[in-house]
Coordinates of N, CA and C in Angstrom, one line a residue:
X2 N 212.1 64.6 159.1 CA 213.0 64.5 160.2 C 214.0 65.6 160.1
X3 N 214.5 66.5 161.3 CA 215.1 67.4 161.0 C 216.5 67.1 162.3
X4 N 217.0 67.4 161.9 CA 219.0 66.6 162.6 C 219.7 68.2 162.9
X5 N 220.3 67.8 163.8 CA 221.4 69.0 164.2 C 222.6 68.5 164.7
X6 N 223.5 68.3 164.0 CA 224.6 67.9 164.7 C 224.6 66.4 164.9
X7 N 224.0 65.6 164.4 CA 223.8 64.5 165.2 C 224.9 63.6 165.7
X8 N 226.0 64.1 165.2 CA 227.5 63.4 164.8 C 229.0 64.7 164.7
X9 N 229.3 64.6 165.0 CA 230.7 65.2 164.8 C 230.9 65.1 162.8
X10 N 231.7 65.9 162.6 CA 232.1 65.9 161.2 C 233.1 64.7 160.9
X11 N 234.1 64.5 161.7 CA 235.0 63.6 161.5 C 233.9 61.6 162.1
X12 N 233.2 61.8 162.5 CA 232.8 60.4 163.0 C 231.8 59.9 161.8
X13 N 230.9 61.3 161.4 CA 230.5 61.2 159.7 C 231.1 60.6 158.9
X14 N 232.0 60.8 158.2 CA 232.7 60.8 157.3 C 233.9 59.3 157.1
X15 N 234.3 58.7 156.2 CA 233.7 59.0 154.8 C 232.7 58.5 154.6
X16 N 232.2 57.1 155.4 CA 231.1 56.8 154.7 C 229.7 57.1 155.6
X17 N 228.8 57.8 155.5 CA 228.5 58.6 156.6 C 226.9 57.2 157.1
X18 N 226.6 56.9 158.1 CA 225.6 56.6 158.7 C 224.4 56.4 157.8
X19 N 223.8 55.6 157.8 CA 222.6 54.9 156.9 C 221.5 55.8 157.8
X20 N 221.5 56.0 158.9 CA 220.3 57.3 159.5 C 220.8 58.4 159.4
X21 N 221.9 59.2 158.8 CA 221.7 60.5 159.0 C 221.1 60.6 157.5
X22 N 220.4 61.8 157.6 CA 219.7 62.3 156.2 C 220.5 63.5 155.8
X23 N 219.9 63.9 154.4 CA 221.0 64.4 153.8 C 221.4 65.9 154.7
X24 N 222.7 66.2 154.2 CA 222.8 67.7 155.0 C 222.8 69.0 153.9
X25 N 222.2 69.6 154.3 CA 221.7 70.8 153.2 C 222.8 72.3 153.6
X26 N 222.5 73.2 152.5 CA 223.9 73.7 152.6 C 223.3 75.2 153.1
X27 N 223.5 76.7 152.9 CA 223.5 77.4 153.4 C 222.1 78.3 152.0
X28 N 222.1 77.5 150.9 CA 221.2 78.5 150.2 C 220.0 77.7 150.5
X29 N 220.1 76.5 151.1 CA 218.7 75.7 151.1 C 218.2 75.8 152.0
X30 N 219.1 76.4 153.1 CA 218.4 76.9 155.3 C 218.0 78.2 154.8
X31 N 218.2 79.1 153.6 CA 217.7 80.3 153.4 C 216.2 80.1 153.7
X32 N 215.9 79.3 152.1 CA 214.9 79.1 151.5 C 214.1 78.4 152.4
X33 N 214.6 77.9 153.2 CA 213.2 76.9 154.4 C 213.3 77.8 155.3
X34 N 213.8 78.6 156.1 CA 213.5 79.5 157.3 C 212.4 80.5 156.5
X35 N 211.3 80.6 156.0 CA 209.9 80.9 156.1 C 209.1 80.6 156.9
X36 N 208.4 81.3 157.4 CA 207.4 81.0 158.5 C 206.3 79.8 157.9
X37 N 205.9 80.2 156.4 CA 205.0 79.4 156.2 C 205.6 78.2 155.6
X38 N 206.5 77.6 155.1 CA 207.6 77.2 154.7 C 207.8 75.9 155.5
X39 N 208.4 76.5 157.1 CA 208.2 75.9 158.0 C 207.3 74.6 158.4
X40 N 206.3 76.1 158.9 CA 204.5 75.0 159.3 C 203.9 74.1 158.3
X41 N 204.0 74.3 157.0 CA 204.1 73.3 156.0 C 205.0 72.3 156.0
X42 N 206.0 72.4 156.0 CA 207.1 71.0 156.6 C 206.2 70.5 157.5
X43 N 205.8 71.2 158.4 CA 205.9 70.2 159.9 C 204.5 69.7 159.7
X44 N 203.9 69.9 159.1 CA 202.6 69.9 158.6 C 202.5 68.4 158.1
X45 N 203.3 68.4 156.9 CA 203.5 67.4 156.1 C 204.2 65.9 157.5
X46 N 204.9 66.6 157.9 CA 205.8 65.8 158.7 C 205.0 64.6 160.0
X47 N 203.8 65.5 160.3 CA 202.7 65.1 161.1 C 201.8 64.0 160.7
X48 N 201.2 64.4 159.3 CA 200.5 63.9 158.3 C 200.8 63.2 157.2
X49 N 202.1 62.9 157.2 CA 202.6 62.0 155.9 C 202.4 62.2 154.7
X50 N 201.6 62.9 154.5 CA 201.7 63.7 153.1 C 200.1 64.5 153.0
X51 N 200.2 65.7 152.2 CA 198.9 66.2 152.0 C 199.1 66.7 150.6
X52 N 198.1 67.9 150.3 CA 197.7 68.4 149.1 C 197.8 69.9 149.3
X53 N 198.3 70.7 148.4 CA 198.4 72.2 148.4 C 197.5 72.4 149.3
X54 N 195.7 72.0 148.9 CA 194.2 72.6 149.1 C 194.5 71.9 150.5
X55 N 194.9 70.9 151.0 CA 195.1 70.8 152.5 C 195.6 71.8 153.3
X56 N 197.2 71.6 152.8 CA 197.7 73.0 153.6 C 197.4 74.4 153.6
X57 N 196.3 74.6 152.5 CA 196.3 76.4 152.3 C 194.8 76.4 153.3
X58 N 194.2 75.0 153.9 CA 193.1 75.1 154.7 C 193.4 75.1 156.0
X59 N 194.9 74.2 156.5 CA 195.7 74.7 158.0 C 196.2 75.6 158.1
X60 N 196.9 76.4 157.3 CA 197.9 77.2 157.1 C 196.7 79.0 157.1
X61 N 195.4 78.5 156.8 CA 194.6 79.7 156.5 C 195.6 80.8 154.8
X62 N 196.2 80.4 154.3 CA 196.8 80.9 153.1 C 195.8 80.6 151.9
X63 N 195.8 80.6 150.5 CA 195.7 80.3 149.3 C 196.1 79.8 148.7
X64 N 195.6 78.6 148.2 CA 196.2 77.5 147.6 C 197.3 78.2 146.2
X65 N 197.3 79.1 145.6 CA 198.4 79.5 145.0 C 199.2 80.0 146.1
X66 N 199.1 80.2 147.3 CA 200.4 80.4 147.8 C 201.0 79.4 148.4
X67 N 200.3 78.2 148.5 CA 200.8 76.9 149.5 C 201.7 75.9 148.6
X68 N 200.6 76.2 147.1 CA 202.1 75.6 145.9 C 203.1 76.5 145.0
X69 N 203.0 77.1 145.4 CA 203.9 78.2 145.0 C 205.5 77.7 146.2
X70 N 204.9 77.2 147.4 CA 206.4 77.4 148.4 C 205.9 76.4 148.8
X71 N 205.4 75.1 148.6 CA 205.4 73.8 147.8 C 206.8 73.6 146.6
X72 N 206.7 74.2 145.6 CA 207.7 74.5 144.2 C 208.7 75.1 145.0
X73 N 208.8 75.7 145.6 CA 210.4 76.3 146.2 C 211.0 75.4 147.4
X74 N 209.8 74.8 148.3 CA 210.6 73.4 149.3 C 210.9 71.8 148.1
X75 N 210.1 72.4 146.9 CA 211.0 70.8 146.5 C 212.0 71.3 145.5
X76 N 212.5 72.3 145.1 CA 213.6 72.7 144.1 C 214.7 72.6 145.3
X77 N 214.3 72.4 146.5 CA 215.6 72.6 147.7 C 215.8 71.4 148.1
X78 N 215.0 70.4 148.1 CA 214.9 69.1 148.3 C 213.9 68.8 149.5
X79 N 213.5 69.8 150.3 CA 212.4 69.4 151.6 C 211.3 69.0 151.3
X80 N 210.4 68.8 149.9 CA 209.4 67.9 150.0 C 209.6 66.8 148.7
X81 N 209.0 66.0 148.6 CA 208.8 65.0 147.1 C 207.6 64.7 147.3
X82 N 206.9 64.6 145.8 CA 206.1 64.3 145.2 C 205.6 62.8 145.9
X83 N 204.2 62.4 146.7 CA 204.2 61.3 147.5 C 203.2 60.5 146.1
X84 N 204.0 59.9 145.0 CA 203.3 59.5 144.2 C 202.5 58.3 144.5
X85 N 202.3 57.4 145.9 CA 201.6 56.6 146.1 C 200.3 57.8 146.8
X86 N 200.2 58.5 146.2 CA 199.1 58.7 147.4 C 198.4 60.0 145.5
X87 N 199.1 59.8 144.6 CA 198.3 60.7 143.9 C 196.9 60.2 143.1
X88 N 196.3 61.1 142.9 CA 195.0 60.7 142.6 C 194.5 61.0 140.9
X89 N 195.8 61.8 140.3 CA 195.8 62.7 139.2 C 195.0 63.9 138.7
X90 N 194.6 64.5 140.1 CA 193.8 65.6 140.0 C 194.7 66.7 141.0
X91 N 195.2 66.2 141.8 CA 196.3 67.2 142.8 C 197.2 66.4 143.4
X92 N 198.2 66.8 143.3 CA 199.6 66.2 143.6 C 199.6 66.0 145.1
X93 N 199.8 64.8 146.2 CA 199.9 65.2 147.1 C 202.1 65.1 147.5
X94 N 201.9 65.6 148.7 CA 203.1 66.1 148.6 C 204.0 65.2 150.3
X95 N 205.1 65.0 150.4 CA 205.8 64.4 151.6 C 207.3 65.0 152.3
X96 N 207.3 65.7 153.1 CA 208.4 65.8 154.0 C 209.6 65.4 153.5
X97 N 210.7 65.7 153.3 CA 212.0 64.6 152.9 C 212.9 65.2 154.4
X98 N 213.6 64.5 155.0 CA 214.3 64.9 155.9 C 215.7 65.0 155.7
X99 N 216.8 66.1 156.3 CA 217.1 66.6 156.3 C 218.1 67.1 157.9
X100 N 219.3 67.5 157.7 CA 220.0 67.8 159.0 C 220.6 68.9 158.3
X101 N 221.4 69.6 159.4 CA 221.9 71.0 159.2 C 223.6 71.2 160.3
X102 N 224.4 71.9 159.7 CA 225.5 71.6 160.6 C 225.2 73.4 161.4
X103 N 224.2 73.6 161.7 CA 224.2 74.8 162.7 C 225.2 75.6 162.9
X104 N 225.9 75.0 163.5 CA 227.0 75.6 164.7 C 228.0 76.4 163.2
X105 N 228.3 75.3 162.2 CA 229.1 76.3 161.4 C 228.1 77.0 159.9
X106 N 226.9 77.0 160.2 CA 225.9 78.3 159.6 C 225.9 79.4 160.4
X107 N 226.1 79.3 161.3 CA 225.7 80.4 162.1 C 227.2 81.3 162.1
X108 N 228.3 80.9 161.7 CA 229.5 81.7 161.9 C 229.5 82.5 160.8
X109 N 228.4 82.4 159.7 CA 228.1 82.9 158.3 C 226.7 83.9 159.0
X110 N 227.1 85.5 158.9 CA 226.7 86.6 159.2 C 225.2 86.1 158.5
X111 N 225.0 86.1 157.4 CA 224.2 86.0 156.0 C 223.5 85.0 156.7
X112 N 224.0 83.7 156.8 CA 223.3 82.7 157.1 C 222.2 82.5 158.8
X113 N 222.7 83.0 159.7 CA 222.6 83.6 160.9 C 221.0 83.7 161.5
X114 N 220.9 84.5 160.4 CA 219.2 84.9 160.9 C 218.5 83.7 160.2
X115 N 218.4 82.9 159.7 CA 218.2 81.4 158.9 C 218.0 80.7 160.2
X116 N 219.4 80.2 160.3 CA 219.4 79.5 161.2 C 218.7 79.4 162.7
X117 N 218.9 80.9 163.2 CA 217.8 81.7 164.8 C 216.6 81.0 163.6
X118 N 216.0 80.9 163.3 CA 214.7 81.1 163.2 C 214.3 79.5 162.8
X119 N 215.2 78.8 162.4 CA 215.0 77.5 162.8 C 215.0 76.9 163.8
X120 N 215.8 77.0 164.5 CA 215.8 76.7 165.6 C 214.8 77.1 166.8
X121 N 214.6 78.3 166.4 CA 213.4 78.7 167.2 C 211.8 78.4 167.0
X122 N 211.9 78.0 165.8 CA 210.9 77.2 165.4 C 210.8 75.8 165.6
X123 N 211.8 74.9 166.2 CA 212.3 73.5 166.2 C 211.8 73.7 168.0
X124 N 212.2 74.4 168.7 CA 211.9 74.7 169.8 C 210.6 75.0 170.3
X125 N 209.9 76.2 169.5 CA 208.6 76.3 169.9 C 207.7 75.0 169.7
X126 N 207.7 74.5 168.2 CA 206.9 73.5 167.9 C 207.0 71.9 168.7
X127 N 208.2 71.8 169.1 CA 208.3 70.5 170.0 C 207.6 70.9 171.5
X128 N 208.0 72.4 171.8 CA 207.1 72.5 173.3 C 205.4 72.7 172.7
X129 N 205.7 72.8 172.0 CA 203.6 73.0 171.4 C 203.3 71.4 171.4
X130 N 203.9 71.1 170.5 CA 203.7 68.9 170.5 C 203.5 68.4 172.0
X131 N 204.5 68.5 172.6 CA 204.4 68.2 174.3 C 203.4 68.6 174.8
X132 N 203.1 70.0 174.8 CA 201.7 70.5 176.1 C 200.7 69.9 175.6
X133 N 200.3 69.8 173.7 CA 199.4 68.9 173.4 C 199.1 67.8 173.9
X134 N 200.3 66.9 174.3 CA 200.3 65.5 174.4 C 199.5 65.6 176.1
X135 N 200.8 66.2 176.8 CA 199.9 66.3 178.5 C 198.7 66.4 178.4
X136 N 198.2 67.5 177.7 CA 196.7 67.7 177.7 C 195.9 66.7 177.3
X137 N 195.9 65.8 176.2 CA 195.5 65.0 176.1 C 195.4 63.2 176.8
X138 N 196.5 63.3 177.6 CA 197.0 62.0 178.1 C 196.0 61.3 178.5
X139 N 194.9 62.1 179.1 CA 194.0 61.0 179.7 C 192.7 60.9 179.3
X140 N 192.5 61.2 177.9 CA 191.8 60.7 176.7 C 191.8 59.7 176.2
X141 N 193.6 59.6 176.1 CA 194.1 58.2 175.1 C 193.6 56.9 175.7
X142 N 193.8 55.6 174.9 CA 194.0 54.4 175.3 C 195.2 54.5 176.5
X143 N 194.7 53.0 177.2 CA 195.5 53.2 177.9 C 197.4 52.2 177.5
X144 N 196.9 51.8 176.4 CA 197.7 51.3 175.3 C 198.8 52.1 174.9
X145 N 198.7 53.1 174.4 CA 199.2 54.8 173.7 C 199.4 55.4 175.5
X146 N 199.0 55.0 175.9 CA 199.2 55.9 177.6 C 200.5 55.2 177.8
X147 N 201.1 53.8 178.0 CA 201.7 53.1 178.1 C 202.8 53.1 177.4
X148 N 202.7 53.5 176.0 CA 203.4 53.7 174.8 C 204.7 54.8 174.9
X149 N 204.2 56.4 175.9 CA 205.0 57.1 175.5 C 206.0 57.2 176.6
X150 N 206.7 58.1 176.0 CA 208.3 58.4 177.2 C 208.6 59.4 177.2
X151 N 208.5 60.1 178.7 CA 209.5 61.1 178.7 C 210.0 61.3 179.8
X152 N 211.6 61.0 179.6 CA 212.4 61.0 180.3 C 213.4 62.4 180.4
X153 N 214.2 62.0 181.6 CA 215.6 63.0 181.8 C 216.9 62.4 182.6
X154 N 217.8 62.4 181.7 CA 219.2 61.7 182.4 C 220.4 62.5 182.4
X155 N 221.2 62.7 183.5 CA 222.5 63.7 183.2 C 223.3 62.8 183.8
X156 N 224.6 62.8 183.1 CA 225.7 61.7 183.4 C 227.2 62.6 182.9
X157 N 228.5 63.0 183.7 CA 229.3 63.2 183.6 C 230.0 62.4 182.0
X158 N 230.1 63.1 181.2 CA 230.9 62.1 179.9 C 231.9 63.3 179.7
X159 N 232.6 62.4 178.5 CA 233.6 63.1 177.9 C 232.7 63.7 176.3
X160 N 233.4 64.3 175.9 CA 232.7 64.8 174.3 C 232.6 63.9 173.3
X161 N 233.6 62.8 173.5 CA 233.9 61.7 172.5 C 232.5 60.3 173.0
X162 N 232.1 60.4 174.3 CA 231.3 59.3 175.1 C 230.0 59.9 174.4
X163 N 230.2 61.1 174.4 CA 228.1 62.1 174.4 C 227.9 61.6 172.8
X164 N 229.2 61.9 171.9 CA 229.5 61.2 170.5 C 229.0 59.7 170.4
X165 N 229.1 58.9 171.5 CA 229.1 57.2 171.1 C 227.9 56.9 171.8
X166 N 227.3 57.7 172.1 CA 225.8 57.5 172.9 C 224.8 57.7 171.6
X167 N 225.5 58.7 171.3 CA 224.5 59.6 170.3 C 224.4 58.7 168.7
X168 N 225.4 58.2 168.1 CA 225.6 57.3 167.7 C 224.5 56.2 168.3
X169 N 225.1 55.5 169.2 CA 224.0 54.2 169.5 C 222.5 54.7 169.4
X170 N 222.1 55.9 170.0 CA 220.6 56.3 170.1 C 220.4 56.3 168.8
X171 N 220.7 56.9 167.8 CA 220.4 57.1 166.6 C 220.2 55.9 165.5
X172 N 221.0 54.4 165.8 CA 221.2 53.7 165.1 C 219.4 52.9 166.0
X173 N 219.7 53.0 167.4 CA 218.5 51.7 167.2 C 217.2 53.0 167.0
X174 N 217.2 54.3 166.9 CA 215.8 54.6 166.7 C 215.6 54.2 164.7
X175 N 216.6 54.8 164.4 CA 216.6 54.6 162.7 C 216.5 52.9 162.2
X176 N 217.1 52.0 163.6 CA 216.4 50.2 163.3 C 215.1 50.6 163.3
X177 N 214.3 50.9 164.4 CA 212.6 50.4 164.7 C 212.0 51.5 163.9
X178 N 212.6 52.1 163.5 CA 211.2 52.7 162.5 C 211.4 52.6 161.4
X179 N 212.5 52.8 160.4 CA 212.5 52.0 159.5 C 211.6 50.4 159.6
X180 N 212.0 49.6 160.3 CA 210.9 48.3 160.4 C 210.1 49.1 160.7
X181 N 209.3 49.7 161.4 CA 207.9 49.9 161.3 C 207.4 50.3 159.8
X182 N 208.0 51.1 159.5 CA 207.9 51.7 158.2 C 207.9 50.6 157.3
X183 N 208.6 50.0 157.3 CA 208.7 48.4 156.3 C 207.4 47.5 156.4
X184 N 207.0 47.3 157.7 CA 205.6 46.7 158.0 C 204.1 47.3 157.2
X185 N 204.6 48.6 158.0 CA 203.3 49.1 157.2 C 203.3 49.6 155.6
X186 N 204.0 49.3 155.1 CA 204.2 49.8 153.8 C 204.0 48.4 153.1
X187 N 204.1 47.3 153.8 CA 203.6 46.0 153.4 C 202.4 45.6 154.0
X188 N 201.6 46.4 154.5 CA 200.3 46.1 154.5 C 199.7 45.1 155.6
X189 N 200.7 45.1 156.5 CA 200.1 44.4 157.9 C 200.4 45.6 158.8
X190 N 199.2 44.9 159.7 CA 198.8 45.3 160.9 C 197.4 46.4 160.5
X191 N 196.9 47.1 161.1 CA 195.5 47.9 161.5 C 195.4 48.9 160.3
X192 N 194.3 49.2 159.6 CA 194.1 50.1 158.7 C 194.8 51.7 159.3
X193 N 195.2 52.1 158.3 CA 195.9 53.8 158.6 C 195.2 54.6 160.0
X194 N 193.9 54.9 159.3 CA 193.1 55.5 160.2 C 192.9 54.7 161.9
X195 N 192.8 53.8 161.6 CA 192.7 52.6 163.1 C 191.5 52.8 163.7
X196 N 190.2 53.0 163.1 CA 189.1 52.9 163.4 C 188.8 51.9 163.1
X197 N 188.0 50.8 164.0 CA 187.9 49.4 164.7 C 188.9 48.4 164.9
X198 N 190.1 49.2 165.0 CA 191.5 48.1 165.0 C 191.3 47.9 166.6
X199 N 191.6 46.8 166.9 CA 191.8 46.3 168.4 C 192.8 47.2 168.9
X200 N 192.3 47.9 170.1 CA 193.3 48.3 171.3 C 195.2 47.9 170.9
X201 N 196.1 48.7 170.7 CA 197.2 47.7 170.5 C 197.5 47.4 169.4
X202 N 196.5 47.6 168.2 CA 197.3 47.2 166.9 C 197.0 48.5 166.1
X203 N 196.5 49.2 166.3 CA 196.0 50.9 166.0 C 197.4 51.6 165.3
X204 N 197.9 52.2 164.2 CA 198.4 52.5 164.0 C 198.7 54.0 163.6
X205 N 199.5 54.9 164.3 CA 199.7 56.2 164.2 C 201.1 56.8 163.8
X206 N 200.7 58.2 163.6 CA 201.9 58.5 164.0 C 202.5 58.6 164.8
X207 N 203.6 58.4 165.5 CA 204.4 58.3 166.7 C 205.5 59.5 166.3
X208 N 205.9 60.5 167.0 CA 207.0 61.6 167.2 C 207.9 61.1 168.1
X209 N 209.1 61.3 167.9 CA 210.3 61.2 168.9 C 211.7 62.1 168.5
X210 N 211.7 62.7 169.8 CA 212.6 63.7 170.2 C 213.4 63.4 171.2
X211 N 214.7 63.8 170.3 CA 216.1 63.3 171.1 C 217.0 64.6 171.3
X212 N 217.3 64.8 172.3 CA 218.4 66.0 172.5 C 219.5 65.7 173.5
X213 N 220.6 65.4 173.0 CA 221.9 65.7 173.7 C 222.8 66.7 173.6
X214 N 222.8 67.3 175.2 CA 223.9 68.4 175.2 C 225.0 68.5 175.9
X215 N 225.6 69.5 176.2 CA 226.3 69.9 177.6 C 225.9 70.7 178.1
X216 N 225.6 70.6 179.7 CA 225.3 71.5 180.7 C 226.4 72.6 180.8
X217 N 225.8 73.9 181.8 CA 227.0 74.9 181.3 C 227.9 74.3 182.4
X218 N 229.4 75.0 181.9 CA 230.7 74.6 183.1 C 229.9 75.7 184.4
X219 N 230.5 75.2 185.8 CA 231.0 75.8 186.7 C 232.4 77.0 186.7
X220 N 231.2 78.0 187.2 CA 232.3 79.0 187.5 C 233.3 78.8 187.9

């Protein structure tokens, strides 16, 4: 999971939200704004965990290059070792998530080109995820058809209201998937895969994407 701003600094603090993830500082947005860096997070992020020899077979790379910057995303903290899933022949590996305070990286010359390129990567990849999904929609069950959302709402607030929205959104998404996550890690409901699980109890991954802004002022 990747965060921007999700909160104000002062509404954080001191004791900051049980859903925000950790916030990483300006040598560790260096080290993740790699191209390949990247696609491997998001890689992982999709897939819940893989293996170097996985990603150097998406990524079209070599497995000494996929753990090689494997070793530099987990000396930063963006992946850990997914020790339920090791086999003792190759490590497989898991996403750790992660927020960024943007707005004051970017006032950092140095840090700058870091941050464009995450962002632009956070951007492209969510419009790549979407056209996927359209494309696909009328493949799916009609279970998972019924499942997704996309919406759009614009409502006059104050900066402090867009703060206590954003707040609420974040707390009940970080309730239901945490519990999902708690379910399935206890071993109910449909095998991983969900090949012969009944319609409805099939279990995937699910993506969700939340963006609050402000629209520009009038001239």
């Amino acid at each position: 999971m990747v965060e921007r701003n999700p909160l104000s600094d002062d509404a954080a603090a001191p004791d900051e939200p049980a859903y925000l993830a950790r916030r990483i500082d300006a040598s560790a947005m260096k080290a993740f704004a790699h191209p390949l860096r990247m696609a491997m997070y998001d890689y992982l992020n999709d897939h819940e965990s893989a293996t170097a020899t996985m990603l150097a077979k998406h990524t079209g790379e070599s497995t000494g290059q996929t753990s090689y910057h494997l070793r530099q995303l987990e000396r930063h903290g963006f992946v850990e070792e997914d020790i339920a899933r090791g086999s003792g022949r190759e490590r497989w590996w898991k996403a750790v998530g992660f927020r960024m305070d943007g707005d004051d990286l970017a006032q950092d010359s140095s840090t700058r080109p870091a941050v464009t390129a995450m962002l632009q990567n956070q951007v492209s990849q969510r419009a790549e995820a979407l056209r996927d999904w359209f494309l696909r929609t009328e493949s799916e069950t009609r279970s998972w058809q019924n499942s997704s959302l996309t919406a759009r709402t614009t409502a006059k607030m104050t900066a402090q209201e867009s703060t206590d929205l954003n707040r609420v959104l974040m707390e009940t998404i970080h309730e239901h998937t945490e519990a999902a996550k708690a379910r399935h890690s206890a071993g109910q409901g449909a095998s991983e895969g969900g090949e012969g699980a009944p319609e409805g109890d099939e279990t995937r991954q699910v993506r969700i994407y939340l963006d609050v802004f402000p629209l520009p002022t009038d001239d």
